[in-house]
CSV table of C-alpha atoms in Angstrom, one decimal:
chain,number,residue,atom,x,y,z
Y,1,MET,CA,85.4,32.9,94.7
Y,2,LEU,CA,84.3,35.3,92.1
Y,3,GLN,CA,85.4,38.2,94.2
Y,4,ASN,CA,88.8,36.6,94.5
Y,5,VAL,CA,89.2,36.2,90.8
Y,6,PHE,CA,88.5,39.9,90.2
Y,7,ASP,CA,90.7,40.9,93.1
Y,8,GLY,CA,93.5,38.9,91.5
Y,9,LEU,CA,92.9,40.6,88.2
Y,10,PHE,CA,93.0,44.1,89.5
Y,11,ALA,CA,96.1,43.4,91.4
Y,12,THR,CA,97.8,42.0,88.4
Y,13,LEU,CA,97.1,45.1,86.3
Y,14,THR,CA,99.0,47.3,88.5
Y,15,LEU,CA,102.3,48.8,87.0
Y,16,GLY,CA,104.8,46.6,88.6
Y,17,PRO,CA,103.3,43.3,87.5
Y,18,VAL,CA,102.5,44.6,84.0
Y,19,LEU,CA,106.1,45.8,83.4
Y,20,ALA,CA,107.4,42.4,84.9
Y,21,MET,CA,105.2,40.4,82.4
Y,22,ILE,CA,106.3,42.3,79.5
Y,23,PHE,CA,109.9,42.0,80.4
Y,24,GLY,CA,109.6,38.4,81.4
Y,25,VAL,CA,108.0,37.4,78.0
Y,26,ALA,CA,110.6,39.3,76.1
Y,27,VAL,CA,113.5,37.7,77.9
Y,28,GLY,CA,111.8,34.3,77.8
Y,29,MET,CA,111.6,34.5,74.0
Y,30,VAL,CA,115.3,35.2,73.7
Y,31,ILE,CA,116.1,32.4,76.2
Y,32,GLY,CA,113.9,30.0,74.3
Y,33,ALA,CA,115.4,31.0,70.9
Y,34,ILE,CA,118.9,30.0,72.1
Y,35,PRO,CA,119.6,26.2,71.5
Y,36,GLY,CA,120.6,24.8,74.9
Y,37,LEU,CA,118.7,27.2,77.2
Y,38,SER,CA,115.1,26.5,78.2
Y,39,ALA,CA,112.4,27.8,80.4
Y,40,SER,CA,113.6,26.0,83.4
Y,41,MET,CA,117.1,27.4,83.1
Y,42,GLY,CA,115.8,30.9,82.6
Y,43,ILE,CA,113.4,30.6,85.7
Y,44,ALA,CA,116.3,29.2,87.7
Y,45,LEU,CA,118.5,32.2,86.8
Y,46,ALA,CA,115.8,34.7,87.3
Y,47,ILE,CA,114.6,33.5,90.8
Y,48,PRO,CA,117.5,35.1,92.7
Y,49,PHE,CA,116.6,38.5,91.2
Y,50,THR,CA,113.1,38.2,92.5
Y,51,TYR,CA,114.1,38.1,96.2
Y,52,GLY,CA,113.3,41.8,96.8
Y,53,MET,CA,110.2,42.0,94.8
Y,54,GLU,CA,106.7,41.8,95.9
Y,55,PRO,CA,105.3,38.2,95.4
Y,56,LEU,CA,102.9,39.1,92.7
Y,57,THR,CA,105.5,41.0,90.7
Y,58,ALA,CA,108.0,38.3,91.0
Y,59,LEU,CA,105.5,35.7,89.8
Y,60,ALA,CA,104.6,37.9,86.9
Y,61,MET,CA,108.2,38.0,85.7
Y,62,LEU,CA,108.7,34.3,86.1
Y,63,ALA,CA,105.2,33.6,84.3
Y,64,GLY,CA,106.5,35.6,81.4
Y,65,ILE,CA,109.7,33.8,81.2
Y,66,HIS,CA,107.8,30.4,81.3
Y,67,ASN,CA,105.5,31.2,78.5
Y,68,GLY,CA,107.9,33.2,76.4
Y,69,ALA,CA,110.6,30.6,76.4
Y,70,SER,CA,108.1,28.0,75.5
Y,71,GLN,CA,107.2,30.0,72.3
Y,72,GLY,CA,110.7,31.3,71.6
Y,73,GLY,CA,112.0,27.8,70.9
Y,74,ALA,CA,109.9,27.8,67.7
Y,75,ILE,CA,111.9,30.8,66.1
Y,76,PRO,CA,115.2,28.8,65.4
Y,77,ALA,CA,113.1,25.6,64.7
Y,78,ILE,CA,111.1,27.4,61.9
Y,79,LEU,CA,114.0,29.5,60.4
Y,80,LEU,CA,116.9,27.2,60.8
Y,81,ARG,CA,115.6,23.8,61.8
Y,82,ILE,CA,117.3,24.1,65.1
Y,83,PRO,CA,114.8,23.3,67.8
Y,84,GLY,CA,115.5,25.8,70.6
Y,85,THR,CA,113.7,23.5,73.2
Y,86,THR,CA,112.7,19.9,73.2
Y,87,GLY,CA,109.0,20.9,72.8
Y,88,SER,CA,109.8,22.7,69.5
Y,89,ILE,CA,111.1,19.6,67.8
Y,90,ALA,CA,107.6,18.9,66.3
Y,91,THR,CA,107.4,22.6,65.2
Y,92,ALA,CA,110.5,22.2,63.0
Y,93,TRP,CA,108.9,19.3,61.2
Y,94,ASP,CA,106.4,21.7,59.3
Y,95,GLY,CA,107.8,25.2,60.4
Y,96,TYR,CA,111.1,24.7,58.5
Y,97,PRO,CA,109.4,23.4,55.3
Y,98,MET,CA,107.1,26.4,55.4
Y,99,ALA,CA,110.2,28.7,55.6
Y,100,GLN,CA,111.7,26.8,52.7
Y,101,LYS,CA,108.6,27.7,50.7
Y,102,GLY,CA,108.9,31.3,51.5
Y,103,GLN,CA,106.3,31.4,54.3
Y,104,ALA,CA,108.7,32.0,57.2
Y,105,ALA,CA,107.0,35.1,58.5
Y,106,SER,CA,103.5,33.4,58.4
Y,107,ALA,CA,105.1,30.3,60.1
Y,108,VAL,CA,106.4,32.5,63.0
Y,109,GLN,CA,103.1,34.3,63.2
Y,110,LEU,CA,101.2,31.1,63.3
Y,111,ALA,CA,103.5,29.7,66.0
Y,112,ALA,CA,103.0,32.7,68.2
Y,113,ALA,CA,99.4,32.8,67.8
Y,114,SER,CA,99.1,29.0,68.5
Y,115,SER,CA,101.2,29.4,71.6
Y,116,ALA,CA,99.0,32.2,72.8
Y,117,VAL,CA,95.8,30.2,72.3
Y,118,GLY,CA,97.2,27.0,74.1
Y,119,GLY,CA,98.5,29.1,76.9
Y,120,MET,CA,95.2,31.0,77.4
Y,121,ILE,CA,93.0,27.9,77.2
Y,122,SER,CA,95.4,26.3,79.8
Y,123,ALA,CA,95.2,29.4,82.1
Y,124,ILE,CA,91.5,29.3,82.0
Y,125,SER,CA,91.6,25.6,83.1
Y,126,LEU,CA,93.8,26.7,86.0
Y,127,LEU,CA,91.4,29.5,86.8
Y,128,LEU,CA,88.2,27.5,86.7
Y,129,LEU,CA,89.0,23.8,87.2
Y,130,ALA,CA,92.1,23.6,89.5
Y,131,PRO,CA,90.8,21.5,92.4
Y,132,ALA,CA,88.8,19.2,90.3
Y,133,LEU,CA,91.6,18.5,87.7
Y,134,ALA,CA,94.1,18.0,90.4
Y,135,ALA,CA,92.0,15.3,92.1
Y,136,ALA,CA,91.5,13.6,88.8
Y,137,ALA,CA,95.2,13.6,88.3
Y,138,LEU,CA,95.6,11.5,91.5
Y,139,HIS,CA,94.1,8.5,89.5
Y,140,PHE,CA,97.2,8.3,87.4
Y,141,GLY,CA,99.9,6.4,89.0
Y,142,PRO,CA,103.2,5.2,87.6
Y,143,PRO,CA,101.6,2.3,85.4
Y,144,GLU,CA,99.4,4.9,83.8
Y,145,VAL,CA,102.1,7.3,83.2
Y,146,PHE,CA,104.2,4.5,81.8
Y,147,TRP,CA,101.7,3.6,79.2
Y,148,ILE,CA,101.0,7.2,78.4
Y,149,ASN,CA,104.7,7.6,77.4
Y,150,VAL,CA,104.6,4.4,75.6
Y,151,PHE,CA,101.8,5.6,73.6
Y,152,GLY,CA,103.6,8.8,72.6
Y,153,LEU,CA,106.7,6.8,71.7
Y,154,VAL,CA,104.7,4.2,69.6
Y,155,ALA,CA,102.5,6.9,67.8
Y,156,VAL,CA,105.6,8.8,66.6
Y,157,SER,CA,107.4,5.7,65.6
Y,158,VAL,CA,104.7,4.3,63.5
Y,159,LEU,CA,103.3,7.5,61.9
Y,160,ILE,CA,106.4,9.3,61.0
Y,161,GLY,CA,108.1,7.9,58.0
Y,162,SER,CA,107.0,5.2,55.5
Y,163,ASP,CA,108.5,2.3,57.1
Y,164,LEU,CA,107.1,0.8,60.2
Y,165,LEU,CA,110.1,-1.3,61.0
Y,166,LYS,CA,112.7,1.5,60.5
Y,167,GLY,CA,110.5,3.7,62.8
Y,168,ILE,CA,110.5,1.3,65.6
Y,169,ALA,CA,114.2,0.6,65.1
Y,170,SER,CA,115.0,4.4,65.4
Y,171,ALA,CA,113.0,4.6,68.5
Y,172,CYS,CA,115.0,1.7,70.0
Y,173,ILE,CA,118.2,3.6,69.2
Y,174,GLY,CA,116.8,6.5,71.3
Y,175,LEU,CA,115.9,4.3,74.1
Y,176,LEU,CA,119.4,2.8,74.1
Y,177,ILE,CA,121.0,6.3,74.2
Y,178,GLY,CA,118.7,7.2,77.1
Y,179,THR,CA,120.3,4.3,79.2
Y,180,VAL,CA,123.6,6.0,79.3
Y,181,GLY,CA,124.4,7.6,82.7
Y,182,LEU,CA,123.1,7.3,86.3
Y,183,ASP,CA,120.2,4.8,86.8
Y,184,ASN,CA,117.4,7.1,87.9
Y,185,VAL,CA,116.2,4.6,90.5
Y,186,THR,CA,119.3,3.0,92.0
Y,187,GLY,CA,121.8,5.6,91.1
Y,188,HIS,CA,124.3,3.2,89.7
Y,189,SER,CA,126.3,4.4,86.6
Y,190,ARG,CA,125.5,2.5,83.3
Y,191,PHE,CA,127.4,2.5,80.0
Y,192,SER,CA,129.5,5.5,80.8
Y,193,PHE,CA,132.7,3.4,80.2
Y,194,GLY,CA,134.6,5.3,82.8
Y,195,ILE,CA,134.0,8.6,81.0
Y,196,LEU,CA,133.2,11.1,83.8
Y,197,GLU,CA,131.2,13.4,81.3
Y,198,LEU,CA,128.9,10.5,80.5
Y,199,THR,CA,128.0,9.9,84.2
Y,200,SER,CA,125.1,12.2,84.1
Y,201,GLY,CA,123.9,10.8,80.7
Y,202,ILE,CA,123.8,12.2,77.2
Y,203,PRO,CA,121.8,15.6,77.3
Y,204,GLU,CA,118.8,15.8,75.0
Y,205,ILE,CA,119.9,19.1,73.6
Y,206,VAL,CA,123.1,17.4,72.3
Y,207,VAL,CA,121.3,14.8,70.5
Y,208,ILE,CA,118.7,17.1,69.1
Y,209,VAL,CA,121.0,19.7,67.8
Y,210,GLY,CA,123.4,17.1,66.3
Y,211,LEU,CA,120.8,14.9,64.5
Y,212,TYR,CA,118.6,17.7,63.2
Y,213,SER,CA,120.9,20.7,62.5
Y,214,LEU,CA,124.4,19.4,61.6
Y,215,PRO,CA,123.0,17.4,58.5
Y,216,LEU,CA,121.1,20.6,57.4
Y,217,ALA,CA,124.3,22.7,57.7
Y,218,LEU,CA,126.1,20.3,55.6
Y,219,ALA,CA,123.4,20.0,53.1
Y,220,LEU,CA,123.3,23.8,52.8
Y,221,ALA,CA,127.0,23.9,52.4
Y,222,TYR,CA,126.7,21.2,49.6
Y,223,ARG,CA,124.0,23.2,47.9
Y,224,THR,CA,126.2,26.3,48.1
Y,225,SER,CA,129.1,24.7,46.4
Y,226,PHE,CA,127.2,22.7,43.8
Y,227,GLY,CA,123.7,24.1,43.6
Y,228,GLY,CA,124.1,27.7,42.2
Y,229,THR,CA,121.7,30.3,43.9
Y,230,ASP,CA,118.6,28.1,44.2
Y,231,ALA,CA,119.2,27.8,47.9
Y,232,LEU,CA,119.3,31.5,48.3
Y,233,ILE,CA,116.0,31.9,46.5
Y,234,ALA,CA,114.1,29.1,48.5
Y,235,LEU,CA,115.4,30.6,51.8
Y,236,GLY,CA,115.1,34.1,51.1
Y,237,ARG,CA,111.6,34.7,50.0
Y,238,VAL,CA,109.0,35.8,52.6
Y,239,THR,CA,105.3,35.9,52.2
Y,240,LYS,CA,102.3,36.6,54.3
Y,241,GLY,CA,98.8,35.4,54.9
Y,242,VAL,CA,99.1,31.7,54.1
Y,243,TRP,CA,97.2,30.4,57.1
Y,244,THR,CA,93.7,31.0,58.4
Y,245,VAL,CA,92.2,30.4,61.7
Y,246,ALA,CA,89.3,28.5,60.1
Y,247,ARG,CA,91.9,25.8,59.1
Y,248,VAL,CA,93.7,25.4,62.3
Y,249,TRP,CA,91.2,26.1,65.1
Y,250,GLY,CA,90.5,22.4,65.3
Y,251,ALA,CA,94.1,21.6,65.8
Y,252,TRP,CA,94.4,24.4,68.6
Y,253,ILE,CA,91.5,23.0,70.6
Y,254,ARG,CA,92.6,19.3,70.3
Y,255,ALA,CA,96.2,20.1,71.1
Y,256,SER,CA,95.2,22.3,74.1
Y,257,ILE,CA,93.0,19.7,75.5
Y,258,ILE,CA,95.8,17.2,75.2
Y,259,GLY,CA,98.2,19.5,76.8
Y,260,ILE,CA,96.0,20.3,79.7
Y,261,ILE,CA,95.2,16.6,80.4
Y,262,LEU,CA,98.8,15.5,80.3
Y,263,GLY,CA,100.1,18.6,82.0
Y,264,ILE,CA,98.3,18.0,85.2
Y,265,ILE,CA,99.6,14.5,85.4
Y,266,PRO,CA,103.2,14.8,87.0
Y,267,GLY,CA,105.9,13.3,84.7
Y,268,SER,CA,103.7,12.6,81.6
Y,269,SER,CA,103.8,16.1,79.8
Y,270,GLY,CA,107.1,15.2,78.0
Y,271,GLY,CA,105.3,13.2,75.2
Y,272,SER,CA,102.2,15.6,75.0
Y,273,VAL,CA,103.7,17.5,71.9
Y,274,PHE,CA,104.2,14.3,70.0
Y,275,ILE,CA,100.8,12.8,70.9
Y,276,ALA,CA,99.1,16.1,69.9
Y,277,TYR,CA,100.9,16.3,66.6
Y,278,THR,CA,100.1,12.7,65.6
Y,279,GLU,CA,96.4,13.3,66.6
Y,280,ALA,CA,96.4,16.5,64.4
Y,281,ARG,CA,97.7,14.5,61.6
Y,282,ARG,CA,95.2,11.5,62.0
Y,283,VAL,CA,92.1,13.7,61.9
Y,284,SER,CA,93.5,16.2,59.3
Y,285,LYS,CA,91.8,16.5,55.8
Y,286,ARG,CA,95.3,17.0,54.4
Y,287,PRO,CA,97.4,14.4,56.4
Y,288,GLU,CA,99.9,14.2,53.3
Y,289,GLU,CA,101.1,17.8,54.1
Y,290,PHE,CA,102.4,17.0,57.6
Y,291,GLY,CA,106.1,16.9,57.5
Y,292,HIS,CA,106.1,19.1,54.3
Y,293,GLY,CA,104.8,22.4,55.6
Y,294,SER,CA,101.5,21.9,57.2
Y,295,PRO,CA,100.1,24.9,59.1
Y,296,GLU,CA,98.0,22.5,61.1
Y,297,GLY,CA,101.2,20.7,62.4
Y,298,VAL,CA,102.8,24.0,63.4
Y,299,ALA,CA,99.5,25.0,65.2
Y,300,ALA,CA,99.2,21.7,67.2
Y,301,ALA,CA,102.8,21.7,68.1
Y,302,GLU,CA,102.9,25.1,69.5
Y,303,ALA,CA,99.4,25.0,71.1
Y,304,VAL,CA,100.3,22.0,73.0
Y,305,ASN,CA,103.7,23.4,74.1
Y,306,ASN,CA,102.0,26.3,76.1
Y,307,ALA,CA,98.8,24.5,76.9
Y,308,ASP,CA,100.8,22.3,79.6
Y,309,ASN,CA,102.4,25.4,81.2
Y,310,ALA,CA,99.6,26.6,83.5
Y,311,ALA,CA,98.2,22.8,83.5
Y,312,ALA,CA,101.4,21.7,85.2
Y,313,MET,CA,100.8,24.3,87.9
Y,314,ILE,CA,97.4,22.8,88.9
Y,315,PRO,CA,98.9,20.0,91.1
Y,316,THR,CA,101.6,22.3,92.1
Y,317,LEU,CA,99.3,25.0,93.5
Y,318,THR,CA,96.6,22.6,94.9
Y,319,LEU,CA,98.6,19.7,96.2
Y,320,GLY,CA,102.2,20.9,96.4
Y,321,VAL,CA,103.2,18.3,93.7
Y,322,PRO,CA,105.0,19.8,90.7
Y,323,GLY,CA,103.8,18.6,87.4
Y,324,SER,CA,107.0,19.5,85.4
Y,325,ASN,CA,110.6,20.7,85.9
Y,326,VAL,CA,109.5,24.3,85.5
Y,327,ALA,CA,106.7,23.7,88.1
Y,328,ALA,CA,109.2,22.4,90.6
Y,329,LEU,CA,111.1,25.7,90.3
Y,330,MET,CA,108.0,27.7,90.6
Y,331,LEU,CA,107.3,25.6,93.8
Y,332,GLY,CA,110.5,26.9,95.1
Y,333,ALA,CA,109.8,30.5,94.0
Y,334,LEU,CA,106.5,30.3,96.0
Y,335,LEU,CA,108.3,29.0,99.1
Y,336,ILE,CA,111.0,31.7,98.8
Y,337,HIS,CA,108.3,34.4,98.9
Y,338,GLY,CA,106.5,32.8,101.9
Y,339,LEU,CA,103.7,31.0,100.0
Y,340,GLN,CA,103.1,27.4,101.0
Y,341,PRO,CA,101.4,25.4,98.1
Y,342,GLY,CA,98.3,23.4,98.9
Y,343,PRO,CA,94.7,23.8,99.7
Y,344,ALA,CA,95.5,26.4,102.2
Y,345,LEU,CA,97.1,28.7,99.6
Y,346,PHE,CA,93.7,29.3,97.9
Y,347,ARG,CA,92.2,30.2,101.4
Y,348,ASP,CA,95.1,32.3,102.8
Y,349,ASN,CA,96.3,34.0,99.7
Y,350,PRO,CA,93.7,34.0,97.2
Y,351,THR,CA,94.7,37.4,95.4
Y,352,ILE,CA,98.2,36.1,94.7
Y,353,VAL,CA,97.0,32.6,93.5
Y,354,PHE,CA,94.3,34.1,91.1
Y,355,GLY,CA,96.6,36.9,90.3
Y,356,TYR,CA,99.3,34.4,89.1
Y,357,THR,CA,96.5,32.6,87.1
Y,358,TRP,CA,95.8,35.9,85.4
Y,359,GLN,CA,99.4,36.4,84.6
Y,360,MET,CA,99.6,33.0,82.8
Y,361,PHE,CA,96.7,34.2,80.7
Y,362,ILE,CA,98.0,37.8,79.9
Y,363,THR,CA,101.6,36.6,79.2
Y,364,SER,CA,100.1,34.1,76.9
Y,365,LEU,CA,98.3,36.9,75.1
Y,366,LEU,CA,101.5,39.0,75.0
Y,367,LEU,CA,102.9,36.4,72.7
Y,368,ILE,CA,100.7,37.7,69.9
Y,369,PRO,CA,102.3,41.1,69.6
Y,370,LEU,CA,105.8,40.2,70.8
Y,371,GLY,CA,106.1,36.9,69.0
Y,372,GLY,CA,103.8,37.3,66.0
Y,373,VAL,CA,104.6,41.0,65.2
Y,374,VAL,CA,108.1,41.8,66.4
Y,375,ALA,CA,109.6,38.4,66.1
Y,376,SER,CA,108.1,37.7,62.7
Y,377,ARG,CA,109.6,40.9,61.2
Y,378,LEU,CA,113.0,40.7,63.1
Y,379,PHE,CA,114.1,37.2,63.0
Y,380,VAL,CA,113.0,36.2,59.6
Y,381,GLN,CA,115.6,38.6,58.1
Y,382,VAL,CA,118.2,36.0,58.9
Y,383,LEU,CA,116.8,34.1,56.0
Y,384,ARG,CA,117.9,36.9,53.7
Y,385,LEU,CA,121.4,36.0,54.3
Y,386,PRO,CA,123.4,34.3,51.4
Y,387,PRO,CA,123.8,30.6,52.1
Y,388,VAL,CA,127.5,30.9,52.3
Y,389,LEU,CA,127.1,33.1,55.4
Y,390,LEU,CA,124.1,31.1,56.7
Y,391,MET,CA,125.7,27.9,57.0
Y,392,PRO,CA,128.6,28.9,59.3
Y,393,MET,CA,126.1,31.0,61.3
Y,394,ILE,CA,124.1,27.8,61.9
Y,395,VAL,CA,127.1,25.9,62.9
Y,396,ALA,CA,128.2,28.7,65.3
Y,397,ILE,CA,124.8,28.7,66.9
Y,398,MET,CA,124.9,24.9,67.3
Y,399,VAL,CA,128.2,25.0,68.9
Y,400,ALA,CA,127.5,28.0,71.2
Y,401,GLY,CA,124.2,26.5,72.3
Y,402,THR,CA,125.5,23.0,72.9
Y,403,PHE,CA,128.5,24.4,74.8
Y,404,ALA,CA,126.2,26.8,76.9
Y,405,TYR,CA,124.2,23.9,78.3
Y,406,GLU,CA,126.9,22.6,80.7
Y,407,ASN,CA,130.1,24.6,79.6
Y,408,LEU,CA,131.6,21.3,78.4
Y,409,MET,CA,133.5,20.9,75.0
Y,410,PHE,CA,132.8,17.2,75.3
Y,411,ASP,CA,129.1,18.0,74.6
Y,412,VAL,CA,130.2,19.8,71.5
Y,413,TYR,CA,132.2,16.8,70.4
Y,414,MET,CA,129.3,14.5,71.0
Y,415,MET,CA,127.0,16.9,69.0
Y,416,ILE,CA,129.3,16.6,66.0
Y,417,GLY,CA,129.2,12.8,66.4
Y,418,PHE,CA,125.5,12.6,66.5
Y,419,GLY,CA,125.5,15.0,63.4
Y,420,VAL,CA,127.5,12.6,61.5
Y,421,ALA,CA,125.4,9.7,62.6
Y,422,GLY,CA,122.3,11.8,61.5
Y,423,VAL,CA,123.7,12.1,58.0
Y,424,VAL,CA,124.4,8.3,57.8
Y,425,LEU,CA,120.9,7.4,59.2
Y,426,GLN,CA,119.1,9.8,56.6
Y,427,LYS,CA,121.0,8.3,53.8
Y,428,MET,CA,119.7,5.0,55.0
Y,429,ARG,CA,116.3,6.5,55.2
Y,430,PHE,CA,115.9,5.9,59.0
Y,431,PRO,CA,113.6,8.5,60.5
Y,432,ILE,CA,115.5,10.8,63.1
Y,433,THR,CA,112.4,11.7,65.0
Y,434,PRO,CA,111.7,8.5,66.7
Y,435,ILE,CA,115.4,8.5,68.0
Y,436,VAL,CA,114.9,11.8,69.8
Y,437,ILE,CA,111.4,10.6,71.1
Y,438,GLY,CA,112.9,7.6,72.4
Y,439,LEU,CA,115.5,9.5,74.2
Y,440,VAL,CA,112.9,12.1,75.6
Y,441,LEU,CA,110.4,9.6,76.7
Y,442,GLY,CA,112.7,6.7,77.6
Y,443,ALA,CA,113.9,7.8,81.0
Y,444,THR,CA,110.4,8.7,82.3
Y,445,SER,CA,109.0,5.4,80.9
Y,446,GLU,CA,111.8,3.4,82.5
Y,447,TYR,CA,111.5,5.2,85.8
Y,448,ASN,CA,107.7,4.7,86.1
Y,449,LEU,CA,108.0,1.1,84.8
Y,450,ARG,CA,110.5,0.3,87.5
Y,451,ILE,CA,108.5,2.2,90.3
Y,452,SER,CA,105.4,0.3,89.3
Y,453,LEU,CA,107.3,-3.0,89.7
Y,454,LEU,CA,108.6,-2.0,93.0
Y,455,LEU,CA,105.2,-1.0,94.1
Y,456,SER,CA,103.9,-4.5,93.2
Y,457,HIS,CA,107.0,-6.4,94.5
Y,458,GLY,CA,108.0,-7.5,91.0
Y,459,ASP,CA,104.5,-8.5,89.9
Y,460,PRO,CA,104.2,-7.3,86.2
Y,461,MET,CA,100.3,-7.6,86.4
Y,462,ILE,CA,100.2,-4.1,87.9
Y,463,LEU,CA,100.8,-2.7,84.4
Y,464,PHE,CA,97.8,-4.6,82.9
Y,465,ASN,CA,95.1,-5.0,85.5
Y,466,ARG,CA,94.1,-1.2,85.9
Y,467,PRO,CA,91.3,0.2,83.8
Y,468,LEU,CA,93.2,3.3,82.6
Y,469,SER,CA,96.3,1.2,81.6
Y,470,ILE,CA,94.0,-1.2,79.7
Y,471,ALA,CA,92.3,1.7,77.9
Y,472,ILE,CA,95.8,3.1,76.8
Y,473,MET,CA,97.0,-0.3,75.8
Y,474,VAL,CA,94.0,-0.8,73.5
Y,475,LEU,CA,94.8,2.6,71.9
Y,476,ILE,CA,98.4,1.5,71.3
Y,477,LEU,CA,97.3,-1.8,69.6
Y,478,VAL,CA,94.8,-0.1,67.4
Y,479,LEU,CA,97.3,2.5,66.4
Y,480,VAL,CA,99.9,-0.1,65.4
Y,481,ALA,CA,97.3,-2.4,63.6
Y,482,TYR,CA,96.0,0.6,61.7
Y,483,THR,CA,99.5,1.6,60.6
Y,484,PHE,CA,100.5,-2.0,59.6
Y,485,ILE,CA,97.3,-2.5,57.6
Y,486,THR,CA,97.6,1.0,55.8
Y,487,GLN,CA,101.3,0.3,54.9
Y,488,ARG,CA,100.5,-3.2,53.5
Y,489,LYS,CA,97.9,-1.7,51.3
Y,490,LYS,CA,100.5,0.5,49.7
Y,491,TYR,CA,102.4,-2.4,48.5
C-alpha cells in the first residue's frame, strides 16, 4: 500500500494535475464567493469540460473546485454578511463582526487557514482510514442520522440567543418553511397553493440571503442617512495579526474531527458546521465573544466546512455510496472516466485513487496562499467603499445571486419577502439562525424519520431502542437541561 501512496503522489505532482489544481481552486473560490452558486453547481458545470482529460487531471480540477468553493463562501460572509454557501452561515456570525471591528483581512486569512487545516486533516483520514471509516459508517442507519440532525437543530436553537423559547420557536418556523414543496418520500406536493414555482420547495439560498443580508443593507442605508460617517470608519479600517494559532488550534482539531465523523455518514454532514460551532463555544474560555467577533468561531466554522469534503468521499470510493451532493457528482465523474467506485477501485486503480487523495490534500494547502494572501488583500478593499455605494452593491449581489440559482424572478421576490420578515423578527428579538438551521436540517430529518418508520412498519420504537440513538438522545437532553438551568440562573 505504501508504494501505491507514493505512486499517487508522484503522478499528482506532474504538470497537468498541478495546473488543474491551481485553476480549480481559483475558480472554486470565485464560485463560492457568489451567493447562489455552490461547489456542487461548480462541479456539475465543470464535469463536461473534463471529458477529454486524463482521469487524474480531471479529478485534480474537480478537487480544486470542491475545496475552493467551500472556502470561497467565507469571503462575502465575512465582508458583507452574505453567506456564499450554506456552510458559511456560521462563518458570518463571527467573521462579519470581526470585519466591523477593522479585522477583515485577518478574518479572511483565518478562514483560509482554517479551511486548509480542516481539508488537510480530512484528506489524511481519507488516505489512511478510508476502509475502516466506511465500515463504521454502516452502523449509522436512518434513525441515527435523524437524531444527529435533531441534535444539530437543538444545539443551535438553545445556544444561539438569550431566550430558549424564542430559539425553539424560530427553529419551528424553519421546519415549517422546509415542508413547502414536494414530499421527499411520496412525491406529493405540499403547501404550494397551486404556485408552480413552489413545487420544488423554497430554496435555502433564498431564505439565507433574505434573512441575513437584506436587513443588513437596510440598516446600512439607515446609518448612511442618519448616522454620519461612523459606518464608513467601522467598515473601512483593516488591521492584521489579531489571531494566533495558539488560540484556535483546539477549535481546528475538534471541528475537523466532527466534520470527518459526520462527513462519512451519508446525509448527516449538513448539520456538522452548527454542531462544531456550538461545541467550540461550549469549551471556549471566552464563550461570551461568540457572535461578536470570536476568532475561534470563525476557525471552527471554516475547519468543519472543509473537513467533511474528503470525508464524504470515503463511502463514495470504498462502497460506491455518496456521502453528500458533491460526492454524488464526483461518483458520476469517476464513472464517466471509466472508474467503478467500490473495493475493486483500490485494487485496480490505486494510483488514481491515492492520487485523488493527495489532490484533496494539496488543494486544501493551496487555500493558504490563494485565499489567505490573494483574497485577503484583494476582496477586503470592498470595505473601503463609502456606505452610500456599499449598500446598493450588497443589494445588487443579493439579487444577482438569488436570480442565478434557478433563473427565476420569483426567487428574488421571495428573497425580498424573507428580508422584510427578517427585519420584523429582529425587531421582536427572535434569533434568525435557528430558522435557517430548521430549513437546512428539516428536510433530511423528516426523510430519515419517515424512512425509519417505513422500515419498522410504523413502530416508533425503532427511534429509541438502538444504542447510538440512545446516546445521541442523552446528549440532547443534557444540552437542553444545561441551557435551561443556565438561563434560569440569569434571572
